[in-house]
PDB file of C-alpha atoms in Angstrom:
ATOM      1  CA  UNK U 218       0.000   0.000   0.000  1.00  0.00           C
ATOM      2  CA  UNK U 219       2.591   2.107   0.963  1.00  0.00           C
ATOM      3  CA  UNK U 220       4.702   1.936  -2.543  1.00  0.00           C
ATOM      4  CA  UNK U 221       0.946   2.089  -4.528  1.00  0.00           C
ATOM      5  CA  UNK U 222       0.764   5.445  -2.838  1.00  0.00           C
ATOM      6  CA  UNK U 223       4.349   6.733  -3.720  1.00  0.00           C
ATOM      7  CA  UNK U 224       3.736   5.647  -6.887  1.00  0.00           C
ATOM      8  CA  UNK U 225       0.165   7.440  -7.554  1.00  0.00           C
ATOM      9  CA  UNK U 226       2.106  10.457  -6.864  1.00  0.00           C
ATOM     10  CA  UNK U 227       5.005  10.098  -8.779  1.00  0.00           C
ATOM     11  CA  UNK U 228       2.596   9.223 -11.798  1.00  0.00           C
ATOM     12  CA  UNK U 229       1.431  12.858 -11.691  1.00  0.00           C
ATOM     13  CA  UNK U 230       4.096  14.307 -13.645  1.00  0.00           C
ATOM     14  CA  UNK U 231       2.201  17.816 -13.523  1.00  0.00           C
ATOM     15  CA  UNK U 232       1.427  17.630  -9.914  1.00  0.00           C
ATOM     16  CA  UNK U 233      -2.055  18.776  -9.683  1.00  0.00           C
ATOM     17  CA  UNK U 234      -4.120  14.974  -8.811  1.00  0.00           C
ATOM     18  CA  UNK U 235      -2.501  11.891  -7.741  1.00  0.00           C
ATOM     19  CA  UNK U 236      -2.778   9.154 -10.421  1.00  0.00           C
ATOM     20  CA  UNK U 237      -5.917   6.702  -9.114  1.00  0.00           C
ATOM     21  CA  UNK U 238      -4.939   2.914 -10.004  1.00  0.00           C
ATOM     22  CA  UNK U 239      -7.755   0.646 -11.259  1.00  0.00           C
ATOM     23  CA  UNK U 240      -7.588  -2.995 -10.537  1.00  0.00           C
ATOM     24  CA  UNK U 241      -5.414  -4.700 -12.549  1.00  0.00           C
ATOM     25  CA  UNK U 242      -3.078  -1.895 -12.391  1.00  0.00           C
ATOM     26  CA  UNK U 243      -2.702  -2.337  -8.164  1.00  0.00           C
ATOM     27  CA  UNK U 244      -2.736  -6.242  -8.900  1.00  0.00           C
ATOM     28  CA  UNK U 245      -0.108  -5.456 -11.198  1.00  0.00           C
ATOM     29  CA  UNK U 246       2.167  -3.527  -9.037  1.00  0.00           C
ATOM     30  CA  UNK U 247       1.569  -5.928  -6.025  1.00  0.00           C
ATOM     31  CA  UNK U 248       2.788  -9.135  -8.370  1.00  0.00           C
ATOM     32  CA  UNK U 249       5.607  -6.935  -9.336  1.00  0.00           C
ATOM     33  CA  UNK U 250       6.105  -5.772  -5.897  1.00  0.00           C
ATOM     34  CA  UNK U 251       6.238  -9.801  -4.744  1.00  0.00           C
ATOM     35  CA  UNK U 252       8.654 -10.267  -7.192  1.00  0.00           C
ATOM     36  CA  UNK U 253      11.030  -7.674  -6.717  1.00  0.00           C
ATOM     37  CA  UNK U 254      11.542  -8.085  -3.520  1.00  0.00           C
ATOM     38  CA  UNK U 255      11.547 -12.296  -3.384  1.00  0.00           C
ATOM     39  CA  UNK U 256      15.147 -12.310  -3.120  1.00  0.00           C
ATOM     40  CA  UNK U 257      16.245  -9.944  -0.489  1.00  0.00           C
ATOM     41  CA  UNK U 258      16.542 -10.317   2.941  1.00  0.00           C
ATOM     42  CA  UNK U 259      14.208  -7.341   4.689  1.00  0.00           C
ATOM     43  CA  UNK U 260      16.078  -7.416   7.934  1.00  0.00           C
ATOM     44  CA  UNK U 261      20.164  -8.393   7.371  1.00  0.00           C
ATOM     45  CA  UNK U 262      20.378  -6.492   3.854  1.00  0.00           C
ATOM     46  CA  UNK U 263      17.418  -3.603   3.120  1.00  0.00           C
ATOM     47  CA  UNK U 264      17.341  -2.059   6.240  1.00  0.00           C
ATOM     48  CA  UNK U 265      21.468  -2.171   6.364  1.00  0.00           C
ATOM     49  CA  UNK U 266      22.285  -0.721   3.684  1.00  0.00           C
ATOM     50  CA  UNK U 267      19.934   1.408   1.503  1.00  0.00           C
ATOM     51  CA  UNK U 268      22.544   1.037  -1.696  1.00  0.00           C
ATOM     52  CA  UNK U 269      21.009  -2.356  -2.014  1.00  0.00           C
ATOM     53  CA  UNK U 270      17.431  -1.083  -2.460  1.00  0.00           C
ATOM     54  CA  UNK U 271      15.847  -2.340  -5.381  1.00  0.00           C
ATOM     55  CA  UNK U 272      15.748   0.557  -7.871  1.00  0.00           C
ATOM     56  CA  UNK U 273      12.567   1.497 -10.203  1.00  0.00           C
ATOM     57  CA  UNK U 274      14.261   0.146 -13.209  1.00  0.00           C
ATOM     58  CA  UNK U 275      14.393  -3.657 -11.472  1.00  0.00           C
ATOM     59  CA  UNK U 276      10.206  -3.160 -11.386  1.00  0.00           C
ATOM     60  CA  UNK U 277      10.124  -2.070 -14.424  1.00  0.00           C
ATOM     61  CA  UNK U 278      11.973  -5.109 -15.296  1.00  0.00           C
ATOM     62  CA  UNK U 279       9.216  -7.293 -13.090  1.00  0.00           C
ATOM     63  CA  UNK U 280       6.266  -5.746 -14.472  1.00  0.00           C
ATOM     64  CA  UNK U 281       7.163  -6.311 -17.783  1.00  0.00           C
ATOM     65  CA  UNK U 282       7.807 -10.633 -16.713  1.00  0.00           C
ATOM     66  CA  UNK U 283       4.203 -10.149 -14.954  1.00  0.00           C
ATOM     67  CA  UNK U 284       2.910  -8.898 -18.167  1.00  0.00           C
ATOM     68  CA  UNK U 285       4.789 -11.869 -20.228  1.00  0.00           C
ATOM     69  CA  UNK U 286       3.283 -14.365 -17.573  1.00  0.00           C
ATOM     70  CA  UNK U 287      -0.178 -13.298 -17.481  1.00  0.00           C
ATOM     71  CA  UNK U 288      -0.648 -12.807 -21.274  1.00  0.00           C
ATOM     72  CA  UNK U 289      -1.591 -16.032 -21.814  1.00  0.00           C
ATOM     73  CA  UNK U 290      -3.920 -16.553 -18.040  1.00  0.00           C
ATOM     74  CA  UNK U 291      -7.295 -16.821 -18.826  1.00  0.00           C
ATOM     75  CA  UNK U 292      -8.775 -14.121 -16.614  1.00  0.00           C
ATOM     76  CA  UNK U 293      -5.345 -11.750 -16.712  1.00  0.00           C
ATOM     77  CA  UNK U 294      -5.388 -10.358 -19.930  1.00  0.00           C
ATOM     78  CA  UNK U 295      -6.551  -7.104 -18.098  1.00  0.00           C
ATOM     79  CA  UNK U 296      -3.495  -7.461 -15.758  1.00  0.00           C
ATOM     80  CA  UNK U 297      -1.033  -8.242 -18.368  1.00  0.00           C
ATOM     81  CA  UNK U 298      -1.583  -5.142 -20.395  1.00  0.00           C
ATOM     82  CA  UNK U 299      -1.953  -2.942 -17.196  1.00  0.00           C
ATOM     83  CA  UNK U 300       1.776  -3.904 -16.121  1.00  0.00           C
ATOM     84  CA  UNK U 301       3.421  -3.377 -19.810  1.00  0.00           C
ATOM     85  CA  UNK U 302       1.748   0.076 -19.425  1.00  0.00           C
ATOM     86  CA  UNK U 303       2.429   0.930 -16.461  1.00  0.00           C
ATOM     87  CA  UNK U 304       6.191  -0.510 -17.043  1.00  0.00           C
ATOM     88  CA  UNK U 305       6.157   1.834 -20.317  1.00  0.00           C
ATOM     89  CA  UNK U 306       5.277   4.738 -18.475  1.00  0.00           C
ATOM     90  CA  UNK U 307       7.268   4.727 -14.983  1.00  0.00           C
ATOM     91  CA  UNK U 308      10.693   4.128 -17.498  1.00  0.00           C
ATOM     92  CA  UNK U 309       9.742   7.008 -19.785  1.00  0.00           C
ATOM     93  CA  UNK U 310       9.794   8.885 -16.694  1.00  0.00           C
ATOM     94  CA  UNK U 311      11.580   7.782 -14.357  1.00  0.00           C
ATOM     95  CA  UNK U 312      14.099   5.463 -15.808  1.00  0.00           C
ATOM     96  CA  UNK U 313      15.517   7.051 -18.887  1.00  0.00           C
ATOM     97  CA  UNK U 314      13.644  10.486 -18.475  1.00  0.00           C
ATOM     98  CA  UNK U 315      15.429  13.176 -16.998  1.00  0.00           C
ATOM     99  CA  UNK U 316      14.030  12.598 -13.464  1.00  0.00           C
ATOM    100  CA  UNK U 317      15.979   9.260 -13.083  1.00  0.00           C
ATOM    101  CA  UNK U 318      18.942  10.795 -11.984  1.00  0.00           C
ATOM    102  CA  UNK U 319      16.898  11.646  -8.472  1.00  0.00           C
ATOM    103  CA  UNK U 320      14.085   8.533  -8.522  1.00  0.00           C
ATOM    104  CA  UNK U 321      16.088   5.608  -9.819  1.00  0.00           C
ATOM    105  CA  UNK U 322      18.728   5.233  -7.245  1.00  0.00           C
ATOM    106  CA  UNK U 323      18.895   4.189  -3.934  1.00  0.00           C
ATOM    107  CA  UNK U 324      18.363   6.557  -1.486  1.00  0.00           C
ATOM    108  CA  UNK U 325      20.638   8.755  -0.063  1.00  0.00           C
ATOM    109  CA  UNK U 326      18.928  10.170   2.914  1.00  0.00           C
ATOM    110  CA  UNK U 327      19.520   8.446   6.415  1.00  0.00           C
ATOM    111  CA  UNK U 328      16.435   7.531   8.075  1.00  0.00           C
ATOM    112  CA  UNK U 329      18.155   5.461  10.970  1.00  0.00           C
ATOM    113  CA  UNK U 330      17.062   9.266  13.326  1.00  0.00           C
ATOM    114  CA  UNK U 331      20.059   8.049  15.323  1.00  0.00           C
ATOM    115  CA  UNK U 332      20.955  11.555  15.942  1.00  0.00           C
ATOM    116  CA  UNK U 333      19.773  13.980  18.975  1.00  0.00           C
ATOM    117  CA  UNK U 334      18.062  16.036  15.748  1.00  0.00           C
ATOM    118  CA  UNK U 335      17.723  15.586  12.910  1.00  0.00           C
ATOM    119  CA  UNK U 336      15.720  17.936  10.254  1.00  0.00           C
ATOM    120  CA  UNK U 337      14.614  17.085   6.467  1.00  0.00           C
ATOM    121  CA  UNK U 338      14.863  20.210   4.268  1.00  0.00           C
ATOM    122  CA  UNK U 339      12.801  20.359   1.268  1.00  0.00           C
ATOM    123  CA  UNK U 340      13.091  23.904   0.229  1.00  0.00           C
ATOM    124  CA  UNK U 341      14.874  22.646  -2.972  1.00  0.00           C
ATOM    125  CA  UNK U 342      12.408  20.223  -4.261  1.00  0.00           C
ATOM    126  CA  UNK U 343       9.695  21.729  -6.496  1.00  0.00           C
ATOM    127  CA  UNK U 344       6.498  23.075  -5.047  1.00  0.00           C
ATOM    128  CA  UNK U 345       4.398  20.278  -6.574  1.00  0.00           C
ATOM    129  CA  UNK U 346       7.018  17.341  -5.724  1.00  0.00           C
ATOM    130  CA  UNK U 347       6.882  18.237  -2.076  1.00  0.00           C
ATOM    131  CA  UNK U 348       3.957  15.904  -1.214  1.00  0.00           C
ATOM    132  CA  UNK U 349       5.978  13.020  -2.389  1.00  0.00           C
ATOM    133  CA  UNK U 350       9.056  14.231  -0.070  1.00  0.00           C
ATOM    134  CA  UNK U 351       6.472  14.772   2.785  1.00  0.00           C
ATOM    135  CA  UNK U 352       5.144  11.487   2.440  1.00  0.00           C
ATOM    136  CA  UNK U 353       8.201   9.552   2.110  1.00  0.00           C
ATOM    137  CA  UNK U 354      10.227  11.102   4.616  1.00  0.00           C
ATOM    138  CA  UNK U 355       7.305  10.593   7.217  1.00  0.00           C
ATOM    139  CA  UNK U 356       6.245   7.180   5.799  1.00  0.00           C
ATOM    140  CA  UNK U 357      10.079   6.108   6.920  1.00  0.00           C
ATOM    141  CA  UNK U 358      10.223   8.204  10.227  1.00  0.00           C
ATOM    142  CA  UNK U 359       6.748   6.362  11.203  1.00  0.00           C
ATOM    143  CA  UNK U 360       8.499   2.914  10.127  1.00  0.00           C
ATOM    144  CA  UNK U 361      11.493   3.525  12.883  1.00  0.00           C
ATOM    145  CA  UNK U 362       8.932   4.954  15.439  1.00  0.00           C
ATOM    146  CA  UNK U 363       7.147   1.653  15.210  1.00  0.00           C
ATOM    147  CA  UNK U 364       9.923  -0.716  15.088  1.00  0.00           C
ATOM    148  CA  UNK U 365      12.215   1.341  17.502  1.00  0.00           C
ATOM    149  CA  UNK U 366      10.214   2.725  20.401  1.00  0.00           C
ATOM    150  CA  UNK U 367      11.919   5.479  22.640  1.00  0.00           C
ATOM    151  CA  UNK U 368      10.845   8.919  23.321  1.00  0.00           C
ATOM    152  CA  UNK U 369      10.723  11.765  20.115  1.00  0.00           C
ATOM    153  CA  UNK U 370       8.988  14.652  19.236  1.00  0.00           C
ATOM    154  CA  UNK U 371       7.921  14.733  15.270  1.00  0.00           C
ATOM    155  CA  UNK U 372       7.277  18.159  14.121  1.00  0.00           C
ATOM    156  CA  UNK U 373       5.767  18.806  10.663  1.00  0.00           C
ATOM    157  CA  UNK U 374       6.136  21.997   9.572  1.00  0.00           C
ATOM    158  CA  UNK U 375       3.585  23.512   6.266  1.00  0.00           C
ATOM    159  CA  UNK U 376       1.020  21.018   6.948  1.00  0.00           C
ATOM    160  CA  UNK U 377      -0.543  22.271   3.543  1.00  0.00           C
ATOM    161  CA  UNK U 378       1.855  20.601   1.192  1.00  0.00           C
ATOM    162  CA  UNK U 379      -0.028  17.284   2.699  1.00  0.00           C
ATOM    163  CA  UNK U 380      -3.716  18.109   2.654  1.00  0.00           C
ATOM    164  CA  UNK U 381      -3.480  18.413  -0.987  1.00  0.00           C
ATOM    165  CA  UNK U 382      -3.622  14.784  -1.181  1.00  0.00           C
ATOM    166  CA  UNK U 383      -6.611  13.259   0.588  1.00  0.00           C
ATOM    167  CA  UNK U 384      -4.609   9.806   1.883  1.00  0.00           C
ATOM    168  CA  UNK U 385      -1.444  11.671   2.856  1.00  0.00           C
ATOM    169  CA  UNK U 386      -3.509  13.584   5.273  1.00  0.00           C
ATOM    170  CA  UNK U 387      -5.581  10.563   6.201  1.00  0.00           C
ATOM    171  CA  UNK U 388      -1.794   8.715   6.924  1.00  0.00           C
ATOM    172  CA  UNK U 389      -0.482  12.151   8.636  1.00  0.00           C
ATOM    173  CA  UNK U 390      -3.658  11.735  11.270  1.00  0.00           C
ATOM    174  CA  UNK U 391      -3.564   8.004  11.647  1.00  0.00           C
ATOM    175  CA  UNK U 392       0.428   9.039  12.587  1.00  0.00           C
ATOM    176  CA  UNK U 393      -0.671  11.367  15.201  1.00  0.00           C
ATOM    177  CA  UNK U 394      -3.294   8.762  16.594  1.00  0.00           C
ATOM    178  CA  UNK U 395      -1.484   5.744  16.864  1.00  0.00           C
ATOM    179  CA  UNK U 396       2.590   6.705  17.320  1.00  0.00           C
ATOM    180  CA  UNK U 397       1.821   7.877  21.122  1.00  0.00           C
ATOM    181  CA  UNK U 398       2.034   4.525  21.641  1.00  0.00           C
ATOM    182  CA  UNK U 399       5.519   3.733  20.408  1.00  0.00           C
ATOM    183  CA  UNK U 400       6.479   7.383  23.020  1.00  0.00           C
ATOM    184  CA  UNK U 401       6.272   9.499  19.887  1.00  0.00           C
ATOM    185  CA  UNK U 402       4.587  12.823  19.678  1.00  0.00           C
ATOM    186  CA  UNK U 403       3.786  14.546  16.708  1.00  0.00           C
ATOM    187  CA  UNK U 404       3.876  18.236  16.568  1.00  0.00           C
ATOM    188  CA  UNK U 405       2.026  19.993  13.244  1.00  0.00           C
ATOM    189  CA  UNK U 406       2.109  23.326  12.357  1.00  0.00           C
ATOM    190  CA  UNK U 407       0.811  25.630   9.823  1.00  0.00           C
ATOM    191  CA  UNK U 408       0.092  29.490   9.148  1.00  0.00           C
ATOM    192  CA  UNK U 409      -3.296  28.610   8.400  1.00  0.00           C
ATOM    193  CA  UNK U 410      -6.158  26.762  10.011  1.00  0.00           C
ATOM    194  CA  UNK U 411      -7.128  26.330   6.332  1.00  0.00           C
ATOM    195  CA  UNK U 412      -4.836  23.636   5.992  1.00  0.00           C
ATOM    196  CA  UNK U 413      -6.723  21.493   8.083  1.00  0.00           C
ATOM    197  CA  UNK U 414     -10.018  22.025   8.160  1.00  0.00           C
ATOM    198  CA  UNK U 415     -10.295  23.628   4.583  1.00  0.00           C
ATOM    199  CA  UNK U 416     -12.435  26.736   3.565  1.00  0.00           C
ATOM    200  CA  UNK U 417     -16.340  26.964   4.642  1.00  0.00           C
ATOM    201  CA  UNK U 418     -18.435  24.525   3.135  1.00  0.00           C
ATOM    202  CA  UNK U 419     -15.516  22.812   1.128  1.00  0.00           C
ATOM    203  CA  UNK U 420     -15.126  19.284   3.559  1.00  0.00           C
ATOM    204  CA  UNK U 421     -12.752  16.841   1.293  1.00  0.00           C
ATOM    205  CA  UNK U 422     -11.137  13.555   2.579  1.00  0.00           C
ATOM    206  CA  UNK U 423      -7.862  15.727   3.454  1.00  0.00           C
ATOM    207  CA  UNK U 424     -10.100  18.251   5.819  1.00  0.00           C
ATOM    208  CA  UNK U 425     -12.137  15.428   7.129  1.00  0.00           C
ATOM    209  CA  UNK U 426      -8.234  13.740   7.643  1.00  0.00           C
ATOM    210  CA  UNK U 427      -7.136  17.645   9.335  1.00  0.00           C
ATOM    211  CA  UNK U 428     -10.370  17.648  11.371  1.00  0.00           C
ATOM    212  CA  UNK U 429      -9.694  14.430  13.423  1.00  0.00           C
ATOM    213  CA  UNK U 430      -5.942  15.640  14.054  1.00  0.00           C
ATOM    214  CA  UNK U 431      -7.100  18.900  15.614  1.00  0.00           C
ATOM    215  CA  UNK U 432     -10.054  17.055  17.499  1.00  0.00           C
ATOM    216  CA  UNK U 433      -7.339  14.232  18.599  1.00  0.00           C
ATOM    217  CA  UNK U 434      -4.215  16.253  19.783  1.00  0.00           C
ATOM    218  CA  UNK U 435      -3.478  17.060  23.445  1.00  0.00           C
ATOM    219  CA  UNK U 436      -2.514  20.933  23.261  1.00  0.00           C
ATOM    220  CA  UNK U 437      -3.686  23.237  20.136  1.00  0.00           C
ATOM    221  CA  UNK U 438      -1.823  26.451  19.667  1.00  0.00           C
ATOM    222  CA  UNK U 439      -3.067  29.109  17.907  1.00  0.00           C
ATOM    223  CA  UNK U 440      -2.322  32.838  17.114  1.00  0.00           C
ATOM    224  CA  UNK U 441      -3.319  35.886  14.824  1.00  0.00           C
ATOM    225  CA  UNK U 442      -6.511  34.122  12.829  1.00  0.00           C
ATOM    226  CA  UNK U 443      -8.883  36.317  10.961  1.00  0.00           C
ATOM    227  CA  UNK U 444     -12.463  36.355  12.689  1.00  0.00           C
ATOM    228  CA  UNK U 445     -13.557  33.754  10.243  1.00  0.00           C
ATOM    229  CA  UNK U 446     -10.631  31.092  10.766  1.00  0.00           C
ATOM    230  CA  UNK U 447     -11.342  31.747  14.568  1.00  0.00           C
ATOM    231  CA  UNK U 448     -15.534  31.429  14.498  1.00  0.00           C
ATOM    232  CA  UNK U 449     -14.205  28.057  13.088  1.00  0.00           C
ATOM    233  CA  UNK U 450     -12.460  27.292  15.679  1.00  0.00           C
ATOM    234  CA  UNK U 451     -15.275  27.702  18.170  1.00  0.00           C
ATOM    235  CA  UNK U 452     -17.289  25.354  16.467  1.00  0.00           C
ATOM    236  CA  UNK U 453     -15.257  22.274  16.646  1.00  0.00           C
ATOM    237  CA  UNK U 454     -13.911  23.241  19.974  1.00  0.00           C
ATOM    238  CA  UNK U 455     -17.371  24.587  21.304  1.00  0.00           C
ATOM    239  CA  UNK U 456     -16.218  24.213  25.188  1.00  0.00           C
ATOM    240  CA  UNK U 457     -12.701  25.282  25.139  1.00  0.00           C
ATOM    241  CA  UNK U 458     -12.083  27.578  22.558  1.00  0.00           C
ATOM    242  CA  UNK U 459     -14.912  30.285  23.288  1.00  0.00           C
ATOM    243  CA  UNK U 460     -16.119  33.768  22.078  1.00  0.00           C
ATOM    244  CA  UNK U 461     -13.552  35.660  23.995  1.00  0.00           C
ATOM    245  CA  UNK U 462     -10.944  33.698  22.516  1.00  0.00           C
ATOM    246  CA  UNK U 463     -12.537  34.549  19.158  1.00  0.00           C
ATOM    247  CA  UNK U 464     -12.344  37.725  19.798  1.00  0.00           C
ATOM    248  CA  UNK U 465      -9.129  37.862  21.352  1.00  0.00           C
ATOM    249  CA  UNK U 466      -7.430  35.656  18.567  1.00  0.00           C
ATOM    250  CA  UNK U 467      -9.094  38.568  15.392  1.00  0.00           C
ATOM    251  CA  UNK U 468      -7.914  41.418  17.135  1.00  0.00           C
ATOM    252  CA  UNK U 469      -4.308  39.379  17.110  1.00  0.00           C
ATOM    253  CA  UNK U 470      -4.682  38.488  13.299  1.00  0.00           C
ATOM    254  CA  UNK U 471      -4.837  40.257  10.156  1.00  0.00           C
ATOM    255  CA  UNK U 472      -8.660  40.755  10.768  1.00  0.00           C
ATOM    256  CA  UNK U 473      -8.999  43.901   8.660  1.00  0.00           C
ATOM    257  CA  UNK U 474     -12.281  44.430  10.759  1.00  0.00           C
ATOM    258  CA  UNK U 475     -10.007  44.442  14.107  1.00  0.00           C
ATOM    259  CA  UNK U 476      -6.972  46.217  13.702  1.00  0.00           C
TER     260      UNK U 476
END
């Protein structure tokens, strides 16, 4: 699941709505997926040493064997031609495109978070790439929470560049729901309420995903909102966030009405 959703948003060249797989495309991927990784060892080699992670070109090379196998299945015909496409279209972009200099290698970012702190800088990746960065970088910070309990503090910083993508916000809030029990805390921050509850009357699976977060967290933290951001506010937190605070939290925003 996790690679299906890396790879609906690396097939979004133009970065506007991540790619939506139909069947035999995710069967596809998940026989490739079973076959890439059949002869590695998860524990003693993959998690050792990242150089030995299986590169997009090797799946390419699987998909195209599932679609050689399955062209003759009764039943798989759909599956066979949904891997040679999708094998067509991740190497035109990825493999001999000019994006395979960053997407088919192995990694070179260390997610072992041995260090006291350690901070993931995206600034350089293009605006509409950032989800993917997001995702990954949390989708491996969540894997060593889980597998390595101790005590951290997780802070995600521009919150937006996630709610654009209805399941990356859905995986950011199941995060902050479920790592408190490995001694994690997660810590996310954004200029603008916006980012997770969305605008009035505009509710999509990301602000439904931003929603539960704010209704789940321990301590909520807010300054300068406009009156309209803050009368938000009040309604979800109806008991502790009250009209005074309204008040209080327009006359500290841009609020053109309040100074």
């Amino acid at each position: 699941d996790h690679v299906i959703t890396l790879l609906s948003l690396l097939l979004d060249p133009v970065g506007h709505q991540a790619r939506r797989f139909t069947n035999p495309e995710v069967a596809a991927i998940r026989e490739a997926l079973t076959l890439t990784y059949a002869s590695y060892d998860w524990e003693k080699e993959l998690l050792l040493d990242s150089q030995l992670t299986p590169t997009l070109d090797i799946f390419c090379h699987k998909l195209w064997q599932v679609a050689d196998e399955t062209s003759a299945v009764r039943g798989s015909k759909q599956m066979s031609y949904a891997a040679a496409n999708l094998a067509e279209e991740i190497e035109s972009l990825y493999v001999a495109g000019d994006y395979a200099g960053v997407f088919n290698l192995p990694t070179n970012i260390d997610l072992a978070l041995k260090e006291n702190i350690v901070l993931f800088n995206f600034k350089d990746v293009p605006e509409r790439r950032r989800p993917l960065f997001y995702y990954a970088i949390l989708a491996g910070i969540n894997r060593q929470i889980r597998h390595y309990p101790r005590k951290r503090a997780v802070f995600v910083d521009e919150v937006h560049y996630l709610n654009q993508e209805g399941s990356l916000m859905s995986f950011l809030a199941h995060m902050v729901k479920t790592v408190r029990t490995f001694g994690a805390a997660i810590i996310a921050i954004d200029q603008d309420v916006e980012a997770f509850i969305g605008v009035e009357g505009a509710m999509t699976e990301a602000h439904q995903a931003g929603a539960f977060i704010l209704a789940n967290i321990a301590w909520l933290l807010c300054f300068g909102k406009s009156r309209d951001q803050a009368m938000r506010l009040h309604r979800i937190f109806s008991n502790e966030f009250l009209n005074a605070h309204v008040d209080f939290v327009a006359l500290a925003g841009s609020d053109d009405k309040h100074g």
